[in-house]
mmCIF file of C-alpha atoms in Angstrom:
data_model
loop_
_atom_site.group_PDB
_atom_site.id
_atom_site.type_symbol
_atom_site.label_atom_id
_atom_site.label_comp_id
_atom_site.label_asym_id
_atom_site.label_seq_id
_atom_site.Cartn_x
_atom_site.Cartn_y
_atom_site.Cartn_z
ATOM 1 C CA UNK I 1 93.243 113.513 124.751
ATOM 2 C CA UNK I 2 92.276 116.756 126.624
ATOM 3 C CA UNK I 3 88.653 117.431 126.937
ATOM 4 C CA UNK I 4 86.961 120.546 125.189
ATOM 5 C CA UNK I 5 86.664 122.116 128.728
ATOM 6 C CA UNK I 6 90.471 121.584 129.488
ATOM 7 C CA UNK I 7 91.319 122.878 126.099
ATOM 8 C CA UNK I 8 89.189 126.127 126.670
ATOM 9 C CA UNK I 9 90.597 126.654 130.083
ATOM 10 C CA UNK I 10 94.175 126.314 128.849
ATOM 11 C CA UNK I 11 93.522 128.513 125.844
ATOM 12 C CA UNK I 12 91.928 131.231 127.981
ATOM 13 C CA UNK I 13 94.896 131.204 130.325
ATOM 14 C CA UNK I 14 97.338 131.411 127.374
ATOM 15 C CA UNK I 15 95.437 134.276 125.672
ATOM 16 C CA UNK I 16 95.621 136.139 129.063
ATOM 17 C CA UNK I 17 99.332 135.789 129.291
ATOM 18 C CA UNK I 18 99.644 136.722 125.578
ATOM 19 C CA UNK I 19 97.867 139.940 126.253
ATOM 20 C CA UNK I 20 99.989 140.950 129.108
ATOM 21 C CA UNK I 21 101.998 144.244 128.470
ATOM 22 C CA UNK I 22 105.240 143.477 126.670
ATOM 23 C CA UNK I 23 104.431 139.855 126.026
ATOM 24 C CA UNK I 24 103.127 140.157 122.472
ATOM 25 C CA UNK I 25 106.129 142.224 121.394
ATOM 26 C CA UNK I 26 108.567 139.836 122.962
ATOM 27 C CA UNK I 27 107.021 136.893 121.334
ATOM 28 C CA UNK I 28 106.864 138.421 117.854
ATOM 29 C CA UNK I 29 110.528 139.680 118.196
ATOM 30 C CA UNK I 30 111.954 136.454 119.334
ATOM 31 C CA UNK I 31 109.931 133.738 117.704
ATOM 32 C CA UNK I 32 110.016 135.158 114.086
ATOM 33 C CA UNK I 33 106.409 134.114 113.558
ATOM 34 C CA UNK I 34 103.702 136.256 111.931
ATOM 35 C CA UNK I 35 101.750 137.962 114.616
ATOM 36 C CA UNK I 36 100.026 140.580 112.648
ATOM 37 C CA UNK I 37 96.305 141.069 112.837
ATOM 38 C CA UNK I 38 94.495 139.260 110.019
ATOM 39 C CA UNK I 39 91.073 140.337 108.618
ATOM 40 C CA UNK I 40 91.095 138.320 105.333
ATOM 41 C CA UNK I 41 89.035 135.224 104.479
ATOM 42 C CA UNK I 42 89.992 132.052 106.301
ATOM 43 C CA UNK I 43 91.692 128.995 104.913
ATOM 44 C CA UNK I 44 88.708 126.617 104.622
ATOM 45 C CA UNK I 45 89.810 123.131 105.473
ATOM 46 C CA UNK I 46 88.497 119.605 105.161
ATOM 47 C CA UNK I 47 90.041 117.124 107.587
ATOM 48 C CA UNK I 48 90.618 113.632 106.242
ATOM 49 C CA UNK I 49 91.008 110.996 108.951
ATOM 50 C CA UNK I 50 88.873 111.596 111.941
ATOM 51 C CA UNK I 51 91.069 109.535 114.482
ATOM 52 C CA UNK I 52 92.634 110.876 117.789
ATOM 53 C CA UNK I 53 95.098 113.261 115.957
ATOM 54 C CA UNK I 54 92.390 114.600 113.649
ATOM 55 C CA UNK I 55 90.396 115.380 116.667
ATOM 56 C CA UNK I 56 93.194 117.152 118.396
ATOM 57 C CA UNK I 57 93.703 119.334 115.194
ATOM 58 C CA UNK I 58 90.002 120.080 115.067
ATOM 59 C CA UNK I 59 89.758 121.194 118.669
ATOM 60 C CA UNK I 60 92.905 123.434 118.204
ATOM 61 C CA UNK I 61 91.397 125.004 115.214
ATOM 62 C CA UNK I 62 88.507 126.407 117.089
ATOM 63 C CA UNK I 63 91.006 129.016 118.317
ATOM 64 C CA UNK I 64 92.399 129.893 114.810
ATOM 65 C CA UNK I 65 92.000 133.301 113.314
ATOM 66 C CA UNK I 66 93.065 132.379 109.815
ATOM 67 C CA UNK I 67 91.810 128.738 109.365
ATOM 68 C CA UNK I 68 88.401 127.095 109.702
ATOM 69 C CA UNK I 69 87.196 123.491 109.502
ATOM 70 C CA UNK I 70 84.371 123.294 106.693
ATOM 71 C CA UNK I 71 84.570 119.656 105.752
ATOM 72 C CA UNK I 72 85.424 116.089 106.646
ATOM 73 C CA UNK I 73 86.542 112.891 104.854
ATOM 74 C CA UNK I 74 86.104 109.660 106.583
ATOM 75 C CA UNK I 75 85.374 106.000 106.005
ATOM 76 C CA UNK I 76 83.157 105.817 109.315
ATOM 77 C CA UNK I 77 79.686 107.341 108.928
ATOM 78 C CA UNK I 78 79.099 107.682 112.590
ATOM 79 C CA UNK I 79 82.170 109.897 112.937
ATOM 80 C CA UNK I 80 81.142 112.093 110.177
ATOM 81 C CA UNK I 81 77.761 112.586 111.964
ATOM 82 C CA UNK I 82 79.403 113.400 115.141
ATOM 83 C CA UNK I 83 81.617 115.950 113.625
ATOM 84 C CA UNK I 84 78.774 117.548 111.529
ATOM 85 C CA UNK I 85 76.967 118.218 114.765
ATOM 86 C CA UNK I 86 80.131 119.328 116.726
ATOM 87 C CA UNK I 87 81.518 121.724 114.152
ATOM 88 C CA UNK I 88 78.488 122.665 112.201
ATOM 89 C CA UNK I 89 79.620 120.997 108.905
ATOM 90 C CA UNK I 90 77.085 120.894 106.143
ATOM 91 C CA UNK I 91 76.259 117.588 104.584
ATOM 92 C CA UNK I 92 77.514 118.706 101.157
ATOM 93 C CA UNK I 93 81.043 119.061 102.634
ATOM 94 C CA UNK I 94 81.025 115.398 103.902
ATOM 95 C CA UNK I 95 82.838 112.698 101.906
ATOM 96 C CA UNK I 96 84.195 109.223 102.192
ATOM 97 C CA UNK I 97 87.288 107.584 100.733
ATOM 98 C CA UNK I 98 85.572 106.568 97.683
ATOM 99 C CA UNK I 99 84.060 109.847 96.585
ATOM 100 C CA UNK I 100 86.318 112.549 97.905
ATOM 101 C CA UNK I 101 87.636 113.292 94.400
ATOM 102 C CA UNK I 102 84.270 115.169 94.085
ATOM 103 C CA UNK I 103 85.680 117.954 96.231
ATOM 104 C CA UNK I 104 86.900 119.433 92.911
ATOM 105 C CA UNK I 105 83.367 120.561 92.366
ATOM 106 C CA UNK I 106 83.114 122.126 95.870
ATOM 107 C CA UNK I 107 84.138 125.715 96.001
ATOM 108 C CA UNK I 108 83.717 125.904 99.763
ATOM 109 C CA UNK I 109 86.902 123.792 100.488
ATOM 110 C CA UNK I 110 90.390 125.266 99.938
ATOM 111 C CA UNK I 111 92.628 122.624 101.320
ATOM 112 C CA UNK I 112 92.540 119.092 102.663
ATOM 113 C CA UNK I 113 94.586 118.053 105.778
ATOM 114 C CA UNK I 114 95.424 114.311 105.414
ATOM 115 C CA UNK I 115 95.675 112.652 108.755
ATOM 116 C CA UNK I 116 95.605 109.068 107.999
ATOM 117 C CA UNK I 117 97.968 106.013 108.314
ATOM 118 C CA UNK I 118 101.317 106.649 106.588
ATOM 119 C CA UNK I 119 100.771 104.111 103.791
ATOM 120 C CA UNK I 120 97.697 105.969 102.565
ATOM 121 C CA UNK I 121 99.361 109.370 102.263
ATOM 122 C CA UNK I 122 100.727 109.058 98.852
ATOM 123 C CA UNK I 123 97.630 108.173 96.936
ATOM 124 C CA UNK I 124 95.370 110.478 98.957
ATOM 125 C CA UNK I 125 97.610 113.516 98.602
ATOM 126 C CA UNK I 126 97.852 112.820 94.666
ATOM 127 C CA UNK I 127 94.026 112.480 94.620
ATOM 128 C CA UNK I 128 93.551 115.846 96.508
ATOM 129 C CA UNK I 129 95.949 117.714 94.167
ATOM 130 C CA UNK I 130 94.218 116.205 91.141
ATOM 131 C CA UNK I 131 90.964 117.681 92.616
ATOM 132 C CA UNK I 132 92.664 121.063 92.608
ATOM 133 C CA UNK I 133 92.837 121.459 96.313
ATOM 134 C CA UNK I 134 95.915 122.495 98.440
ATOM 135 C CA UNK I 135 97.250 119.620 100.627
ATOM 136 C CA UNK I 136 98.509 119.555 104.264
ATOM 137 C CA UNK I 137 99.968 116.069 104.988
ATOM 138 C CA UNK I 138 100.798 114.710 108.248
ATOM 139 C CA UNK I 139 104.207 113.434 108.725
ATOM 140 C CA UNK I 140 105.948 111.272 107.746
ATOM 141 C CA UNK I 141 104.969 112.543 104.374
ATOM 142 C CA UNK I 142 105.184 109.244 102.649
ATOM 143 C CA UNK I 143 106.606 105.682 103.218
ATOM 144 C CA UNK I 144 109.905 106.566 101.604
ATOM 145 C CA UNK I 145 111.651 109.263 99.393
ATOM 146 C CA UNK I 146 110.250 107.904 96.047
ATOM 147 C CA UNK I 147 106.713 108.494 97.304
ATOM 148 C CA UNK I 148 107.454 111.975 98.421
ATOM 149 C CA UNK I 149 108.908 112.898 95.087
ATOM 150 C CA UNK I 150 105.702 111.525 93.331
ATOM 151 C CA UNK I 151 103.581 113.651 95.703
ATOM 152 C CA UNK I 152 105.636 116.734 95.118
ATOM 153 C CA UNK I 153 105.470 116.077 91.409
ATOM 154 C CA UNK I 154 101.560 115.676 91.436
ATOM 155 C CA UNK I 155 101.062 119.078 93.458
ATOM 156 C CA UNK I 156 103.343 120.956 91.156
ATOM 157 C CA UNK I 157 101.509 119.540 88.171
ATOM 158 C CA UNK I 158 98.188 120.632 89.756
ATOM 159 C CA UNK I 159 99.548 124.027 90.753
ATOM 160 C CA UNK I 160 98.434 123.493 94.474
ATOM 161 C CA UNK I 161 100.584 123.792 97.560
ATOM 162 C CA UNK I 162 101.985 120.922 99.570
ATOM 163 C CA UNK I 163 102.782 121.458 103.228
ATOM 164 C CA UNK I 164 103.619 118.982 105.904
ATOM 165 C CA UNK I 165 102.395 118.895 109.416
ATOM 166 C CA UNK I 166 105.641 120.042 111.088
ATOM 167 C CA UNK I 167 103.963 121.823 114.100
ATOM 168 C CA UNK I 168 107.303 122.142 115.941
ATOM 169 C CA UNK I 169 108.471 124.617 113.254
ATOM 170 C CA UNK I 170 106.173 127.217 114.769
ATOM 171 C CA UNK I 171 106.644 126.342 118.466
ATOM 172 C CA UNK I 172 108.103 129.586 120.044
ATOM 173 C CA UNK I 173 110.740 128.071 122.341
ATOM 174 C CA UNK I 174 112.088 126.022 119.500
ATOM 175 C CA UNK I 175 111.950 128.964 117.113
ATOM 176 C CA UNK I 176 113.935 131.088 119.652
ATOM 177 C CA UNK I 177 116.618 128.569 120.108
ATOM 178 C CA UNK I 178 117.130 128.150 116.401
ATOM 179 C CA UNK I 179 117.318 131.978 116.150
ATOM 180 C CA UNK I 180 119.947 132.078 118.929
ATOM 181 C CA UNK I 181 121.999 129.439 117.117
ATOM 182 C CA UNK I 182 121.634 131.299 113.761
ATOM 183 C CA UNK I 183 123.018 134.418 115.701
ATOM 184 C CA UNK I 184 125.983 132.484 116.754
ATOM 185 C CA UNK I 185 125.243 132.598 120.466
ATOM 186 C CA UNK I 186 126.149 129.060 120.955
ATOM 187 C CA UNK I 187 129.442 129.295 118.929
ATOM 188 C CA UNK I 188 130.451 126.552 116.719
ATOM 189 C CA UNK I 189 127.993 123.708 116.902
ATOM 190 C CA UNK I 190 129.566 120.452 118.188
ATOM 191 C CA UNK I 191 126.848 118.042 118.853
ATOM 192 C CA UNK I 192 123.105 117.375 119.041
ATOM 193 C CA UNK I 193 121.431 114.618 121.189
ATOM 194 C CA UNK I 194 117.894 113.720 120.348
ATOM 195 C CA UNK I 195 115.579 111.228 122.240
ATOM 196 C CA UNK I 196 112.080 110.589 121.010
ATOM 197 C CA UNK I 197 110.091 107.591 122.271
ATOM 198 C CA UNK I 198 107.219 106.138 124.551
ATOM 199 C CA UNK I 199 106.082 102.628 125.471
ATOM 200 C CA UNK I 200 103.454 101.894 122.935
ATOM 201 C CA UNK I 201 100.403 99.922 123.888
ATOM 202 C CA UNK I 202 97.785 98.087 121.833
ATOM 203 C CA UNK I 203 99.722 95.548 119.715
ATOM 204 C CA UNK I 204 96.871 95.540 117.172
ATOM 205 C CA UNK I 205 97.045 99.219 116.312
ATOM 206 C CA UNK I 206 97.973 100.505 112.817
ATOM 207 C CA UNK I 207 101.221 101.950 114.104
ATOM 208 C CA UNK I 208 102.584 98.359 114.555
ATOM 209 C CA UNK I 209 101.281 97.228 111.277
ATOM 210 C CA UNK I 210 104.203 97.439 108.722
ATOM 211 C CA UNK I 211 101.779 97.566 105.742
ATOM 212 C CA UNK I 212 100.190 100.672 107.079
ATOM 213 C CA UNK I 213 102.990 102.350 109.074
ATOM 214 C CA UNK I 214 105.770 101.590 106.892
ATOM 215 C CA UNK I 215 108.159 100.706 109.815
ATOM 216 C CA UNK I 216 107.986 101.228 113.621
ATOM 217 C CA UNK I 217 109.087 104.014 116.048
ATOM 218 C CA UNK I 218 111.426 105.726 113.428
ATOM 219 C CA UNK I 219 108.451 106.316 111.158
ATOM 220 C CA UNK I 220 106.341 107.737 114.086
ATOM 221 C CA UNK I 221 108.307 109.688 116.713
ATOM 222 C CA UNK I 222 111.728 109.162 115.276
ATOM 223 C CA UNK I 223 110.818 111.673 112.475
ATOM 224 C CA UNK I 224 111.075 114.445 115.229
ATOM 225 C CA UNK I 225 114.582 113.476 116.107
ATOM 226 C CA UNK I 226 115.517 113.364 112.318
ATOM 227 C CA UNK I 227 113.942 116.759 111.758
ATOM 228 C CA UNK I 228 115.051 118.231 114.925
ATOM 229 C CA UNK I 229 118.704 117.241 114.275
ATOM 230 C CA UNK I 230 118.475 119.094 111.083
ATOM 231 C CA UNK I 231 116.934 122.322 112.259
ATOM 232 C CA UNK I 232 118.868 122.414 115.566
ATOM 233 C CA UNK I 233 122.356 122.063 114.002
ATOM 234 C CA UNK I 234 121.326 124.177 110.984
ATOM 235 C CA UNK I 235 123.045 122.016 108.455
ATOM 236 C CA UNK I 236 122.229 119.083 106.319
ATOM 237 C CA UNK I 237 123.704 115.614 107.361
ATOM 238 C CA UNK I 238 126.075 114.076 104.949
ATOM 239 C CA UNK I 239 126.260 110.562 106.515
ATOM 240 C CA UNK I 240 124.418 108.246 108.739
ATOM 241 C CA UNK I 241 125.043 105.089 110.880
ATOM 242 C CA UNK I 242 122.440 103.146 112.703
ATOM 243 C CA UNK I 243 121.763 100.135 114.905
ATOM 244 C CA UNK I 244 118.363 98.556 115.898
ATOM 245 C CA UNK I 245 117.617 96.783 119.215
ATOM 246 C CA UNK I 246 114.429 94.622 119.488
ATOM 247 C CA UNK I 247 113.462 93.079 122.924
ATOM 248 C CA UNK I 248 110.002 91.909 121.933
ATOM 249 C CA UNK I 249 109.896 90.262 118.418
ATOM 250 C CA UNK I 250 106.373 89.054 119.164
ATOM 251 C CA UNK I 251 105.028 92.478 119.419
ATOM 252 C CA UNK I 252 107.417 94.342 117.074
ATOM 253 C CA UNK I 253 107.343 91.959 114.075
ATOM 254 C CA UNK I 254 109.535 92.034 111.028
ATOM 255 C CA UNK I 255 109.812 95.339 109.531
ATOM 256 C CA UNK I 256 108.535 97.075 112.665
ATOM 257 C CA UNK I 257 111.357 98.663 114.660
ATOM 258 C CA UNK I 258 111.135 98.937 118.438
ATOM 259 C CA UNK I 259 114.291 100.972 119.200
ATOM 260 C CA UNK I 260 116.697 102.476 116.751
ATOM 261 C CA UNK I 261 119.974 104.439 117.634
ATOM 262 C CA UNK I 262 121.249 106.476 114.769
ATOM 263 C CA UNK I 263 124.049 108.981 114.294
ATOM 264 C CA UNK I 264 124.312 111.723 111.721
ATOM 265 C CA UNK I 265 127.359 113.603 110.707
ATOM 266 C CA UNK I 266 127.298 117.163 109.380
ATOM 267 C CA UNK I 267 129.678 119.153 107.078
ATOM 268 C CA UNK I 268 131.050 121.261 110.062
ATOM 269 C CA UNK I 269 131.999 118.155 111.974
ATOM 270 C CA UNK I 270 129.033 118.286 114.373
ATOM 271 C CA UNK I 271 127.551 114.832 115.333
ATOM 272 C CA UNK I 272 123.900 113.994 116.166
ATOM 273 C CA UNK I 273 123.198 110.944 118.397
ATOM 274 C CA UNK I 274 119.701 110.106 118.397
ATOM 275 C CA UNK I 275 117.333 107.337 119.944
ATOM 276 C CA UNK I 276 113.841 106.526 118.958
ATOM 277 C CA UNK I 277 111.866 103.850 120.662
ATOM 278 C CA UNK I 278 108.443 102.344 121.138
ATOM 279 C CA UNK I 279 109.852 100.825 124.486
ATOM 280 C CA UNK I 280 111.461 103.783 126.299
ATOM 281 C CA UNK I 281 109.994 107.256 127.339
ATOM 282 C CA UNK I 282 112.231 109.985 125.658
ATOM 283 C CA UNK I 283 111.382 113.491 124.873
ATOM 284 C CA UNK I 284 114.592 115.529 125.030
ATOM 285 C CA UNK I 285 116.822 117.601 122.594
ATOM 286 C CA UNK I 286 120.137 119.036 123.551
ATOM 287 C CA UNK I 287 122.302 121.178 121.277
ATOM 288 C CA UNK I 288 125.813 121.825 122.259
ATOM 289 C CA UNK I 289 128.238 124.518 120.904
ATOM 290 C CA UNK I 290 131.709 125.716 122.041
ATOM 291 C CA UNK I 291 130.072 128.901 123.572
ATOM 292 C CA UNK I 292 126.913 127.569 125.034
ATOM 293 C CA UNK I 293 124.185 125.008 124.898
ATOM 294 C CA UNK I 294 120.361 124.720 124.598
ATOM 295 C CA UNK I 295 117.923 122.095 126.023
ATOM 296 C CA UNK I 296 114.422 121.321 125.171
ATOM 297 C CA UNK I 297 112.740 119.044 127.538
ATOM 298 C CA UNK I 298 110.103 118.038 126.743
ATOM 299 C CA UNK I 299 111.004 118.627 123.061
ATOM 300 C CA UNK I 300 108.377 117.343 120.821
ATOM 301 C CA UNK I 301 105.294 116.397 122.938
ATOM 302 C CA UNK I 302 101.996 118.350 122.878
ATOM 303 C CA UNK I 303 103.401 120.769 125.557
ATOM 304 C CA UNK I 304 103.979 122.795 127.308
ATOM 305 C CA UNK I 305 107.564 122.737 125.702
ATOM 306 C CA UNK I 306 110.364 123.601 128.302
ATOM 307 C CA UNK I 307 113.446 125.090 127.247
ATOM 308 C CA UNK I 308 116.651 126.622 128.689
ATOM 309 C CA UNK I 309 120.070 127.703 127.502
ATOM 310 C CA UNK I 310 123.245 128.475 129.179
ATOM 311 C CA UNK I 311 121.752 131.988 129.730
ATOM 312 C CA UNK I 312 118.756 130.632 131.490
ATOM 313 C CA UNK I 313 115.239 129.305 131.000
ATOM 314 C CA UNK I 314 112.812 130.485 128.234
ATOM 315 C CA UNK I 315 109.357 131.273 129.258
ATOM 316 C CA UNK I 316 106.974 131.516 126.254
ATOM 317 C CA UNK I 317 103.273 131.174 126.907
ATOM 318 C CA UNK I 318 101.783 127.786 125.786
ATOM 319 C CA UNK I 319 99.216 127.672 122.987
ATOM 320 C CA UNK I 320 98.040 124.553 121.321
ATOM 321 C CA UNK I 321 100.735 123.783 118.692
ATOM 322 C CA UNK I 322 98.104 122.980 116.075
ATOM 323 C CA UNK I 323 96.375 126.320 116.555
ATOM 324 C CA UNK I 324 99.630 128.038 115.817
ATOM 325 C CA UNK I 325 100.398 125.663 112.970
ATOM 326 C CA UNK I 326 97.186 126.087 111.097
ATOM 327 C CA UNK I 327 97.088 129.877 111.440
ATOM 328 C CA UNK I 328 100.679 129.930 110.038
ATOM 329 C CA UNK I 329 99.867 127.433 107.315
ATOM 330 C CA UNK I 330 96.805 129.509 106.322
ATOM 331 C CA UNK I 331 99.187 132.395 105.766
ATOM 332 C CA UNK I 332 101.433 130.416 103.661
ATOM 333 C CA UNK I 333 98.806 129.126 101.431
ATOM 334 C CA UNK I 334 96.611 132.152 101.249
ATOM 335 C CA UNK I 335 99.274 134.961 101.483
ATOM 336 C CA UNK I 336 102.499 133.063 100.347
ATOM 337 C CA UNK I 337 104.123 133.809 103.717
ATOM 338 C CA UNK I 338 107.495 132.347 104.248
ATOM 339 C CA UNK I 339 108.009 130.465 107.405
ATOM 340 C CA UNK I 340 111.160 130.741 109.603
ATOM 341 C CA UNK I 341 111.662 126.984 108.778
ATOM 342 C CA UNK I 342 110.330 125.177 105.692
ATOM 343 C CA UNK I 343 107.178 123.132 106.066
ATOM 344 C CA UNK I 344 106.894 122.248 102.258
ATOM 345 C CA UNK I 345 106.989 119.008 100.441
ATOM 346 C CA UNK I 346 110.848 119.276 99.922
ATOM 347 C CA UNK I 347 111.248 119.475 103.490
ATOM 348 C CA UNK I 348 109.276 116.113 104.040
ATOM 349 C CA UNK I 349 111.355 114.655 101.228
ATOM 350 C CA UNK I 350 114.499 115.460 103.011
ATOM 351 C CA UNK I 351 113.492 113.739 106.195
ATOM 352 C CA UNK I 352 112.412 110.593 104.340
ATOM 353 C CA UNK I 353 115.853 110.468 102.450
ATOM 354 C CA UNK I 354 117.387 110.374 105.906
ATOM 355 C CA UNK I 355 114.865 107.725 107.094
ATOM 356 C CA UNK I 356 115.677 105.603 104.061
ATOM 357 C CA UNK I 357 119.330 105.885 104.813
ATOM 358 C CA UNK I 358 118.864 104.960 108.556
ATOM 359 C CA UNK I 359 117.078 101.811 107.653
ATOM 360 C CA UNK I 360 119.773 100.977 104.927
ATOM 361 C CA UNK I 361 122.444 101.428 107.629
ATOM 362 C CA UNK I 362 120.566 99.176 110.116
ATOM 363 C CA UNK I 363 120.396 96.557 107.329
ATOM 364 C CA UNK I 364 123.981 96.775 106.142
ATOM 365 C CA UNK I 365 125.752 97.941 109.332
ATOM 366 C CA UNK I 366 127.599 100.417 107.245
ATOM 367 C CA UNK I 367 128.007 104.154 107.060
ATOM 368 C CA UNK I 368 125.606 105.377 104.448
ATOM 369 C CA UNK I 369 126.401 108.747 102.560
ATOM 370 C CA UNK I 370 123.630 111.331 102.297
ATOM 371 C CA UNK I 371 123.080 114.163 99.842
ATOM 372 C CA UNK I 372 120.240 116.364 100.564
#
């Protein structure tokens, strides 16, 4: 994790670049993101789950214009104390996993960002919704499509918004490539290649615990390939095939996948070939059309994201993804803004339908039809 000093240095450099003549207008014109000045009230967010990613989000939010950390929810009292001091959070906005339903009586909190192990998402999101607060849920949204449907229903019933932490949907290089594809600059899309993976360390961590993670690499970094294939091709897949490789069954126990290769078929005939792994370093997307190509490498890491097309390299300045994500999500929740690519519960549900089908294809060895 970057230190606060490193973060501030990088942020300062990014802001300097953003303020160079012509840079802001170019960014706004090509990214499709909302870059208008904002002078309204911020989205007041409580973060649930104060682990490494929760800390990254909190650091990034210090540069947000539309979102502010005002509360925390954690099962570790020492973490709560640390965050109180670091982010000036009042005691009345601090909760644990037993009493956080009481946020319904706290007018200082607008939304809760759920950043906990995958298996906890469903129940926690539903509880937040019942408390009358908007929800941002880290991906994967749930353990399966059924859980996602229950979360969506609960939020609709409570009349609160449900968003999913798709930070790449706001990353400017990614957005620009999708805009170029939408304009037909790559011609007819023929194929997509997606590689997402890293050699995972500590065998006792929750990501290698089936009960908490719901799977292995596919449920973690694999969702970037699933989601990326959908937004890069610009269509919804209609079938999937998949194969699993496991070289270390002692570390990757039953139900925890080490490496999965999967293929998605699209209505226009395009094919996506993807690999997700807890054993191989992979971070690359390639989109091929009959008139051009686009490559993101790295494609989903924390950045800087590097991108090029058949016309040359893209060169958008790097800002922490979570800073942009939270500002844009504040606009969605407070101002009903519409993002270039959806980040709502229905988007999360579609990815879990694909993941469910991938696991079924691995199990049966058959092509599995999809209807999203």
